[in-house]
Coordinates of C-alpha atoms and ligand atoms in Angstrom, one line a residue:
M1 CA -124.6 -1.5 130.2
K2 CA -126.4 1.0 132.3
S3 CA -127.7 4.1 130.7
D4 CA -126.4 7.5 131.8
T5 CA -129.7 8.4 133.6
E6 CA -129.6 5.1 135.6
D7 CA -126.0 5.8 136.7
K8 CA -127.1 9.3 137.9
K9 CA -130.0 8.0 140.0
K10 CA -129.5 9.3 143.4
F11 CA -129.5 7.1 146.4
L12 CA -132.8 7.4 148.4
P13 CA -132.2 6.7 152.0
Y14 CA -135.1 5.4 154.2
G15 CA -134.9 8.7 156.1
L16 CA -133.1 12.0 155.8
H17 CA -132.8 15.2 157.9
S18 CA -133.0 18.7 156.4
I19 CA -131.0 21.7 157.5
D20 CA -131.8 25.2 156.2
E21 CA -130.3 28.7 156.5
K22 CA -132.3 29.5 159.6
D23 CA -130.9 26.4 161.4
L24 CA -127.3 27.4 160.4
Q25 CA -127.8 30.9 161.7
A26 CA -129.2 29.7 165.0
V27 CA -126.3 27.4 165.6
R28 CA -123.8 30.1 164.5
D29 CA -125.4 32.7 166.9
V30 CA -124.8 30.4 169.8
L31 CA -121.3 29.4 168.8
V32 CA -120.2 33.0 168.8
S33 CA -122.2 33.9 171.9
G34 CA -119.6 32.6 174.3
W35 CA -122.0 30.2 176.0
L36 CA -121.8 26.7 174.5
T37 CA -123.5 24.4 177.0
T38 CA -125.9 24.5 180.0
G39 CA -127.0 28.0 178.9
P40 CA -130.3 29.7 178.1
K41 CA -131.0 27.8 174.9
V42 CA -131.4 24.5 176.8
E43 CA -134.3 25.9 178.8
E44 CA -135.9 27.5 175.8
F45 CA -135.7 24.3 173.9
E46 CA -137.2 22.4 176.8
Q47 CA -140.1 24.8 177.1
Q48 CA -140.8 24.5 173.4
I49 CA -140.8 20.7 173.4
A50 CA -143.0 20.6 176.5
L51 CA -145.4 22.9 174.7
C52 CA -145.4 20.6 171.6
A53 CA -145.9 17.5 173.8
G54 CA -148.7 19.1 175.8
V55 CA -147.0 18.7 179.1
S56 CA -145.5 21.0 181.8
Y57 CA -142.0 19.8 182.1
A58 CA -139.1 18.6 180.0
A59 CA -135.4 17.7 180.4
A60 CA -133.0 17.8 177.4
V61 CA -130.3 15.1 177.2
N62 CA -127.8 14.1 174.6
S63 CA -129.6 11.2 173.0
G64 CA -132.9 9.4 173.0
T65 CA -131.1 6.5 174.7
A66 CA -130.0 8.8 177.5
A67 CA -133.6 10.0 177.7
L68 CA -134.8 6.4 178.2
H69 CA -132.1 5.8 180.8
A70 CA -133.1 9.0 182.6
A71 CA -136.7 7.9 182.5
M72 CA -135.8 4.6 184.2
Y73 CA -133.9 6.5 186.8
A74 CA -136.7 9.0 187.3
I75 CA -139.2 6.3 188.3
D76 CA -136.5 5.0 190.7
L77 CA -136.2 1.6 189.0
K78 CA -134.4 -0.8 191.4
P79 CA -132.2 -3.8 190.6
G80 CA -134.3 -6.8 189.6
D81 CA -137.4 -4.7 188.8
E82 CA -139.1 -5.9 185.7
V83 CA -140.1 -3.6 182.8
I84 CA -142.3 -4.8 180.0
V85 CA -140.9 -3.8 176.6
P86 CA -142.3 -4.7 173.1
A87 CA -140.1 -7.1 171.2
M88 CA -140.4 -5.0 168.1
T89 CA -138.3 -1.9 168.8
F90 CA -134.8 -0.5 168.7
A91 CA -132.7 -2.3 171.3
A92 CA -132.1 1.0 173.2
T93 CA -135.6 0.7 174.6
A94 CA -134.6 -2.5 176.5
N95 CA -131.0 -1.5 177.0
A96 CA -132.1 1.4 179.2
V97 CA -133.8 -1.0 181.5
V98 CA -130.6 -3.0 181.8
Y99 CA -128.5 0.2 182.5
Q100 CA -130.5 0.6 185.7
K101 CA -130.1 -3.1 186.5
G102 CA -133.7 -3.8 185.7
V103 CA -135.0 -6.8 183.8
P104 CA -136.7 -6.3 180.4
V105 CA -139.6 -8.6 179.8
F106 CA -140.5 -8.8 176.2
A107 CA -144.1 -8.5 175.1
D108 CA -145.5 -9.4 171.7
V109 CA -147.0 -7.0 169.3
D110 CA -150.1 -6.9 167.1
G111 CA -149.3 -8.5 163.7
Q112 CA -150.8 -5.7 161.6
T113 CA -149.7 -2.6 163.5
L114 CA -146.6 -3.9 165.2
L115 CA -147.6 -2.0 168.3
I116 CA -147.5 -3.6 171.7
D117 CA -150.6 -5.8 172.1
P118 CA -152.4 -4.8 175.4
E119 CA -154.1 -8.2 175.5
K120 CA -150.9 -10.1 175.5
L121 CA -149.2 -7.7 177.8
E122 CA -151.2 -8.4 180.9
E123 CA -150.0 -12.0 181.2
K124 CA -146.4 -10.7 181.5
I125 CA -147.1 -8.8 184.6
T126 CA -145.6 -10.2 187.8
P127 CA -145.2 -8.9 191.4
K128 CA -141.8 -7.5 190.2
T129 CA -143.2 -5.5 187.3
R130 CA -142.7 -1.7 187.8
A131 CA -143.3 -0.2 184.4
I132 CA -144.6 -0.7 180.9
V133 CA -142.8 0.9 177.9
S134 CA -144.9 1.6 174.9
V135 CA -143.2 2.2 171.6
D136 CA -145.2 4.2 169.0
Y137 CA -143.7 2.1 166.2
A138 CA -143.3 3.8 162.8
G139 CA -145.0 6.9 164.3
Q140 CA -148.4 5.5 165.0
M141 CA -149.6 6.0 168.6
C142 CA -150.2 2.9 170.7
D143 CA -153.6 2.2 172.3
Y144 CA -153.1 4.5 175.2
D145 CA -156.6 4.1 176.7
A146 CA -156.0 0.3 177.1
L147 CA -152.4 0.8 178.2
R148 CA -153.2 3.3 180.9
Q149 CA -156.0 1.1 182.2
I150 CA -153.7 -1.8 182.6
A151 CA -151.0 0.3 184.2
K152 CA -153.5 1.8 186.6
K153 CA -155.0 -1.6 187.5
H154 CA -151.6 -3.0 188.4
G155 CA -150.0 0.1 189.8
L156 CA -147.4 0.4 187.1
Y157 CA -145.7 3.4 185.5
L158 CA -146.3 3.9 181.8
I159 CA -143.3 5.2 179.8
A160 CA -143.7 6.1 176.2
D161 CA -140.8 5.6 173.9
A162 CA -142.1 8.2 171.6
C163 CA -138.9 8.4 169.5
H164 CA -141.1 7.7 166.4
S165 CA -144.1 9.8 167.2
I166 CA -143.2 13.3 168.1
G167 CA -145.8 15.6 166.5
G168 CA -148.3 12.7 166.3
K169 CA -151.6 12.5 168.2
Y170 CA -153.6 9.9 170.0
K171 CA -157.3 10.9 169.9
G172 CA -156.3 14.5 169.8
A173 CA -153.7 14.3 172.6
P174 CA -150.1 15.1 171.5
S175 CA -147.4 12.5 171.6
G176 CA -145.7 13.1 174.9
S177 CA -148.8 13.6 176.9
C178 CA -150.2 10.0 176.9
A179 CA -147.9 8.3 179.5
D180 CA -146.4 9.1 182.9
L181 CA -143.2 10.0 181.1
S182 CA -142.4 10.2 177.4
V183 CA -139.1 10.1 175.6
F184 CA -138.0 11.7 172.2
S185 CA -134.9 11.4 170.1
F186 CA -133.3 14.0 167.9
H187 CA -131.0 11.7 165.9
P188 CA -130.7 12.9 162.3
V189 CA -133.0 10.1 161.0
K190 CA -135.9 11.2 163.3
H191 CA -138.4 13.9 162.6
M192 CA -136.2 16.7 163.8
T193 CA -132.6 16.7 164.8
T194 CA -130.0 18.2 167.0
G195 CA -127.3 15.9 165.6
E196 CA -127.6 13.7 168.6
G197 CA -130.1 14.6 171.3
G198 CA -133.1 13.6 173.3
M199 CA -135.8 14.8 175.7
V200 CA -137.8 13.4 178.6
V201 CA -141.2 15.0 179.1
S202 CA -143.8 14.7 181.8
D203 CA -146.4 16.5 183.8
N204 CA -144.7 15.2 186.9
K205 CA -142.2 17.7 188.1
T206 CA -140.4 15.3 190.4
F207 CA -139.6 13.0 187.4
I208 CA -138.2 15.8 185.4
D209 CA -136.2 17.2 188.4
R210 CA -134.7 13.8 188.8
A211 CA -133.9 13.5 185.1
K212 CA -132.1 16.9 185.2
Q213 CA -130.0 15.8 188.2
F214 CA -129.2 12.5 186.5
R215 CA -128.0 14.2 183.3
N216 CA -125.5 16.2 185.3
H217 CA -123.6 13.6 187.4
G218 CA -126.3 13.5 190.1
I219 CA -125.4 17.1 191.1
T220 CA -128.2 18.9 192.8
T221 CA -127.7 22.3 191.2
D222 CA -126.4 23.3 187.8
F223 CA -123.6 25.7 187.0
R224 CA -125.9 28.6 186.3
Q225 CA -127.8 28.2 189.5
R226 CA -124.6 28.2 191.5
E227 CA -123.3 31.2 189.6
A228 CA -126.6 33.0 190.4
Q229 CA -126.2 32.1 194.1
G230 CA -122.5 33.2 194.0
S231 CA -121.5 29.7 195.3
W232 CA -119.2 26.9 194.3
Y233 CA -120.6 24.3 196.6
Y234 CA -122.5 21.3 195.2
E235 CA -123.4 17.8 196.3
I236 CA -123.8 14.5 194.5
E237 CA -126.7 12.8 196.1
E238 CA -127.0 9.9 193.7
L239 CA -124.9 8.6 190.8
G240 CA -125.6 10.3 187.5
F241 CA -124.0 10.7 184.2
N242 CA -122.9 13.5 181.8
Y243 CA -125.9 13.4 179.5
R244 CA -126.0 17.2 178.9
L245 CA -127.1 18.6 175.5
T246 CA -125.2 21.7 174.3
D247 CA -126.7 25.1 173.8
F248 CA -125.9 25.1 170.0
Q249 CA -127.7 21.8 169.7
C250 CA -130.7 23.2 171.5
A251 CA -130.7 26.2 169.2
L252 CA -130.8 23.8 166.3
G253 CA -133.6 21.9 168.0
I254 CA -135.7 25.1 168.3
T255 CA -135.5 26.0 164.6
Q256 CA -136.0 22.4 163.7
L257 CA -139.1 22.2 165.8
E258 CA -140.6 25.2 163.9
K259 CA -140.7 22.9 160.8
L260 CA -142.0 19.8 162.5
A261 CA -145.7 20.3 161.8
D262 CA -145.2 21.0 158.1
N263 CA -142.8 18.1 157.8
I264 CA -145.2 15.6 159.3
K265 CA -147.9 16.9 157.0
K266 CA -145.6 16.2 154.1
R267 CA -144.8 12.8 155.5
N268 CA -148.6 12.0 155.6
I269 CA -149.1 13.2 152.0
L270 CA -146.3 10.9 150.8
A271 CA -147.6 8.1 152.9
R272 CA -151.1 8.5 151.2
Q273 CA -149.3 8.1 147.8
Y274 CA -147.7 4.9 149.0
D275 CA -151.0 3.6 150.5
A276 CA -152.8 4.2 147.2
F277 CA -150.1 2.4 145.2
F278 CA -149.9 -0.6 147.5
S279 CA -153.6 -1.0 147.7
N280 CA -153.4 -2.5 144.2
I281 CA -150.5 -4.8 145.0
P282 CA -151.9 -7.9 146.7
Q283 CA -148.5 -9.3 147.8
I284 CA -147.9 -6.2 149.9
S285 CA -149.7 -4.6 152.9
P286 CA -148.7 -1.4 154.5
L287 CA -149.0 -1.5 158.3
K288 CA -152.6 -1.1 159.5
T289 CA -153.4 2.4 160.8
E290 CA -156.1 3.3 163.3
D291 CA -158.5 6.1 162.5
G292 CA -158.8 9.0 164.9
N293 CA -155.1 9.3 165.5
Y294 CA -152.6 11.5 163.8
H295 CA -149.7 9.4 162.5
A296 CA -146.2 11.0 162.6
Y297 CA -144.8 8.6 159.9
H298 CA -141.3 8.3 161.2
I299 CA -140.9 5.4 158.8
Y300 CA -143.1 3.7 156.2
V301 CA -143.1 -0.1 156.7
I302 CA -144.5 -2.6 154.3
Q303 CA -145.2 -6.3 155.0
L304 CA -144.5 -8.8 152.2
H305 CA -146.9 -11.7 151.8
L306 CA -144.1 -14.2 151.3
E307 CA -146.4 -17.1 150.6
A308 CA -147.6 -15.3 147.5
L309 CA -144.1 -14.5 146.3
E310 CA -141.3 -16.6 144.9
K311 CA -138.7 -14.5 146.6
T312 CA -137.5 -13.9 150.1
R313 CA -137.5 -10.6 151.8
D314 CA -133.7 -10.5 151.7
Q315 CA -133.7 -11.0 147.9
I316 CA -136.2 -8.1 147.5
F317 CA -134.1 -6.1 149.9
S318 CA -130.9 -6.6 147.8
R319 CA -132.7 -5.9 144.5
L320 CA -133.9 -2.5 145.9
R321 CA -130.5 -1.6 147.3
N322 CA -129.0 -2.3 143.8
E323 CA -131.6 0.2 142.5
K324 CA -130.3 2.7 145.1
I325 CA -133.4 2.5 147.1
G326 CA -132.2 2.6 150.7
V327 CA -134.6 0.0 152.2
N328 CA -134.0 -1.2 155.7
V329 CA -135.5 -3.5 158.3
H330 CA -136.9 -2.2 161.6
Y331 CA -136.3 -4.1 163.7
I332 CA -134.5 -7.4 164.6
P333 CA -136.7 -8.5 167.6
V334 CA -134.7 -7.4 170.6
H335 CA -134.8 -10.8 172.3
Y336 CA -132.9 -12.2 169.3
H337 CA -129.7 -10.4 170.2
P338 CA -127.0 -12.5 171.7
F339 CA -126.7 -10.2 174.7
Y340 CA -130.3 -10.8 175.7
K341 CA -130.1 -14.5 175.0
R342 CA -127.0 -14.8 177.2
E343 CA -128.0 -12.5 180.0
F344 CA -131.8 -12.9 180.1
K345 CA -132.2 -16.4 178.6
T346 CA -134.4 -15.1 175.8
H347 CA -135.1 -17.3 172.9
K348 CA -136.9 -17.7 169.6
G349 CA -140.6 -18.5 170.2
M350 CA -141.1 -16.0 173.1
C351 CA -142.9 -13.4 170.9
P352 CA -144.1 -15.3 167.8
V353 CA -146.0 -12.4 166.2
A354 CA -143.0 -10.1 166.3
E355 CA -140.8 -12.9 165.1
A356 CA -143.0 -13.7 162.1
A357 CA -143.4 -10.0 161.3
Y358 CA -139.6 -9.6 161.3
E359 CA -139.3 -12.0 158.4
T360 CA -141.7 -10.0 156.2
I361 CA -141.1 -6.3 156.9
L362 CA -139.3 -3.7 154.8
T363 CA -138.9 0.0 155.5
I364 CA -139.0 2.1 152.3
P365 CA -137.8 5.7 151.9
L366 CA -139.9 8.4 153.5
F367 CA -138.7 11.9 154.4
P368 CA -140.1 15.4 153.8
L369 CA -137.7 16.4 151.1
M370 CA -138.9 13.5 148.8
E371 CA -140.9 14.4 145.8
K372 CA -143.9 12.6 144.3
E373 CA -141.6 11.3 141.6
D374 CA -139.3 9.8 144.2
V375 CA -142.2 7.9 145.8
Q376 CA -143.2 6.7 142.3
R377 CA -139.7 5.5 141.7
V378 CA -139.7 3.5 144.9
C379 CA -143.2 2.0 144.1
D380 CA -142.0 1.0 140.6
A381 CA -138.8 -0.5 141.9
V382 CA -140.7 -2.5 144.6
K383 CA -143.2 -3.8 142.0
A384 CA -140.4 -4.8 139.7
A385 CA -138.5 -6.5 142.5
L386 CA -141.5 -8.7 143.3
Ligands
LIG1 C1 -134.0 6.3 167.8 C2 -134.6 5.4 168.8 C3 -134.1 5.3 170.1 C4 -132.7 5.9 170.5 O1 -132.5 7.2 170.2 P1 -131.0 7.8 170.0 O2 -131.2 9.2 170.0 O3 -130.5 7.2 168.8 O4 -130.3 7.3 171.2 C5 -134.8 4.6 171.0 N1 -136.0 4.0 170.7 C6 -136.5 4.1 169.5 C7 -137.8 3.4 169.2 C8 -135.8 4.8 168.5 O5 -136.3 4.8 167.3

């Protein structure tokens, strides 16, 4: 029989948002203001995020996926254009290419960082390639010097799927400023949340103007602009969507953003505690991190050395879940999904490093509200599970 204390153990998810009184008040203020969407908070939030990302322009949308889609539209991706995407990412990175009738081409990752491997990327470039998407996996910034060099050499756009890295830095440059366009998500499991939400940021005004038109059905003006002009007339120049983010969500985003820097600092402190523990466990390696960058630690991923263990990753996963440790696996290689196999003839063997890593990775809990004791509890449970 389980003891009382064991029964009361709380479930530790792999990630968790936090909402405080200030957040609640900010949302409430907008809800009673009479202006719920496409109002002043949208622009304010955009300006704040642009500032955080070290760029001039930003367009708020209602998810990170919508932001990726808007980015593909912004660069005017045409049917049949190829976009290079790492195999180790959330499927939305590649789905956004398909939404614009582009062709995602999967590139392999480095086995120790799980970041897109610039060396292996170049051989995927064809005359049809238009863009490269970098994914700052787990919150670690990609090798942007190398990626920019390749993009420049071949005349390609570089789009950063920075959904894991907001608040992080590459050689001192903030996440959001390292590519032609960068994309953030404000899903509750990310560093800061608006419930659902996303943002496209860039120093290129044309890209952001296009993204703003795209989020509003392709209409060339928004409601407030028409109101200011005393006019009802509008035109749809190209097909867009309703990807708008509400004012009360943007208000939440603004107060959440105020806490971002402290939260990432806390994530780094907890990560150091994990690092120290796992440095004494030979069967486990945390992902390799590069010096000189600031890691945003969206997630903490460990790699199991299965050859040194008598268990599979899935057995360890189940053990930990039974202990109310909310481990997860990020990600199933995108080219494994039946949709991609069917529509793009992808198959096992295309990206062997990502495929091998997929068998060994485990995401363990990391979020700013965790205490040192929680980290220790996860460490002990992982060790016991081995
Ligand atoms: C979360 C995430 C997305 C999608 O963001 P949503 O806001 O959930 O649509 C895209 N790419 C990566 C790498 C993500 O982690």
